[in-house]
Coordinates of C-alpha atoms in Angstrom, one line a residue:
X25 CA -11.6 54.1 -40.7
X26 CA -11.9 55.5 -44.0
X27 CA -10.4 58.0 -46.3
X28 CA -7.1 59.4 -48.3
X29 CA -3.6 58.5 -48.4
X30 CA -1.5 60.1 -51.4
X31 CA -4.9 61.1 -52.6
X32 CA -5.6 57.3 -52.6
X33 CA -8.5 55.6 -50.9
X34 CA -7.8 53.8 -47.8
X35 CA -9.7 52.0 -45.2
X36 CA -8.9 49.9 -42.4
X37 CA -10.6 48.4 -40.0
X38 CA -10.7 48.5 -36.2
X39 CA -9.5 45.3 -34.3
X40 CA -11.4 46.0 -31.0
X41 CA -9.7 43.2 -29.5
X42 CA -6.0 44.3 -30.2
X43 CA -6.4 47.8 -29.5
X44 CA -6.6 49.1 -25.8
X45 CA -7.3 52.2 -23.8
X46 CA -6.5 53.2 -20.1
X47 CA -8.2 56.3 -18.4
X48 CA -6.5 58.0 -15.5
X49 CA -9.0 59.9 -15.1
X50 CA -12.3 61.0 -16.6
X51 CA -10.5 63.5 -18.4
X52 CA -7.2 62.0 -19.1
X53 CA -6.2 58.6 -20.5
X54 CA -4.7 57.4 -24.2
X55 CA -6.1 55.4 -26.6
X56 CA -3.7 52.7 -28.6
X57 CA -5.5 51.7 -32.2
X58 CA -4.8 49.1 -34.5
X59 CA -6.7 48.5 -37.5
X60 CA -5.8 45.7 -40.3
X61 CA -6.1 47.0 -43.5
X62 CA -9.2 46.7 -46.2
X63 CA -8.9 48.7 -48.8
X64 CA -4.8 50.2 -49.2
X65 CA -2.6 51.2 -51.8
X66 CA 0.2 48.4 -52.4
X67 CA 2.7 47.9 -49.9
X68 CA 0.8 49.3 -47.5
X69 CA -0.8 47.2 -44.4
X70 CA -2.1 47.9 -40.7
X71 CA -2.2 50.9 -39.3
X72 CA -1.0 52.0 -35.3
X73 CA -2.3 55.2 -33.8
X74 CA -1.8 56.2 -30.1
X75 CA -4.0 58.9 -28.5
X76 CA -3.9 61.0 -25.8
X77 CA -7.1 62.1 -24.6
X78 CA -7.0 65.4 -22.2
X79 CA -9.9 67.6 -20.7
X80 CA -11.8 66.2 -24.2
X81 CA -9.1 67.4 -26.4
X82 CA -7.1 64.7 -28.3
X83 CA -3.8 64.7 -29.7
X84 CA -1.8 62.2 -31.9
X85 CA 1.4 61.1 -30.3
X86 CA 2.3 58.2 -33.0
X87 CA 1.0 56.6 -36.0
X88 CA 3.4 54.2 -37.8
X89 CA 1.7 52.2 -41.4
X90 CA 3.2 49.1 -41.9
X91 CA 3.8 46.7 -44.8
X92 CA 2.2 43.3 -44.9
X93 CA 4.7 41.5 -43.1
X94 CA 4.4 44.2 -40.0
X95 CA 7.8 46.5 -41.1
X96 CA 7.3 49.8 -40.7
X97 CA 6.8 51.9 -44.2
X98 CA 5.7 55.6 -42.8
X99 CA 5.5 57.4 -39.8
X100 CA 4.3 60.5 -38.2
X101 CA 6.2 63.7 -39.5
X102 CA 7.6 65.0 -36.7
X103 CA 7.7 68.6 -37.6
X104 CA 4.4 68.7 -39.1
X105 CA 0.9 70.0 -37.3
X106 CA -2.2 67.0 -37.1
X107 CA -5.3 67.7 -36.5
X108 CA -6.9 65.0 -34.7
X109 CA -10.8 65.4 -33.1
X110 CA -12.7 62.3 -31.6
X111 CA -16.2 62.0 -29.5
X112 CA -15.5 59.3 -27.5
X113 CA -18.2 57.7 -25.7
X114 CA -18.1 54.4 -22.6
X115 CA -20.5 52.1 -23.2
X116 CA -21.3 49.8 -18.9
X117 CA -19.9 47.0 -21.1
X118 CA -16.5 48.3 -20.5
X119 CA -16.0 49.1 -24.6
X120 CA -15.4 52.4 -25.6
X121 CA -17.0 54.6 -28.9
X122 CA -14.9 57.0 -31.0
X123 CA -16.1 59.0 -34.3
X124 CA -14.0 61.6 -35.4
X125 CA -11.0 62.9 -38.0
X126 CA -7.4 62.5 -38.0
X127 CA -5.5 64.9 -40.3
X128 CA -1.6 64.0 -40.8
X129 CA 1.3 64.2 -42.7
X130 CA 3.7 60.9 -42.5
X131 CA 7.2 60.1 -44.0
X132 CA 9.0 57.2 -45.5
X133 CA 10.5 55.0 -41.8
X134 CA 14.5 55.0 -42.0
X135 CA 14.5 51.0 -42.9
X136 CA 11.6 51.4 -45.5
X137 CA 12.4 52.0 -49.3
X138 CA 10.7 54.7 -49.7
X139 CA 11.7 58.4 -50.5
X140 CA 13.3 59.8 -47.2
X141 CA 12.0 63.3 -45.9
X142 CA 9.1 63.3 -48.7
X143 CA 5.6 63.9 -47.4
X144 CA 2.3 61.3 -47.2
X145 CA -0.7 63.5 -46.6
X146 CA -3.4 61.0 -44.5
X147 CA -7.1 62.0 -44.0
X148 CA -9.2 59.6 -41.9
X149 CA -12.8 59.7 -40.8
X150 CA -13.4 57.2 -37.7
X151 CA -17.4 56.0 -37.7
X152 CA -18.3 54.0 -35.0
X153 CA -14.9 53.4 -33.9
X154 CA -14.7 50.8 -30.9
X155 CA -12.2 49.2 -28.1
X156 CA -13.6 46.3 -26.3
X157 CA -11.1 45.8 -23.5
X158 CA -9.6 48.4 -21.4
X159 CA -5.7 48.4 -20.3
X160 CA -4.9 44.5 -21.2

């Protein structure tokens, strides 16, 4: 995953193995994401998403960035708009494929030592996105 945080390239990178996804159906499941960081302004280290997947339309329930030590620094705003569009694609394997954008604007978590209430616009592009294991 690539793209902007503050204006600041970012990337992180998928860990297929710690991230997970359940379907309920073929139309409705959630997708939890973590990615360990690879290129990231200082202070800043992995990154959670979760995903909710429904009739092909996805929405972003949570994101939370965390230092290096795995504190939480920012979060998703929760009176703010994201945009959030992924193809996702299931591979016989059992591994699932995602490409898309997230748009979102975070803020500084209670316990961090950032500015409270100011706002962290984050653009991210997804290529070739991937989960290997469903629902550990």
């Amino acid at each position: 995953m690539t793209g902007f945080l503050d204006g600041a390239p970012t990337s992180w990178r998928i860990d297929a193995e710690r991230s997970e996804y359940h379907f309920e159906s073929d139309d409705v499941g959630s997708l939890r994401i973590f990615a360990d960081p690879q290129e990231v302004p200082k202070d800043i280290g992995p990154i959670r998403l979760l995903v909710m997947m429904v009739e092909g339309t996805a929405s972003l329930l949570e994101l939370r960035i965390e230092d290096g030590a795995g504190n939480p620094v920012l979060r998703l705003a929760d009176d703010t708009g994201t945009r959030t569009i992924l193809d996702i694609e299931r591979d016989g394997d059992g591994s699932l494929r995602f490409n898309g954008e997230i748009e979102a604007h975070l803020v500084a978590h209670p316990m961090s030592d950032r500015v409270p209430g100011q706002r962290h616009p984050l653009v991210l592009d997804v290529v070739e996105g991937q989960i290997t294991v469903a629902g550990h």
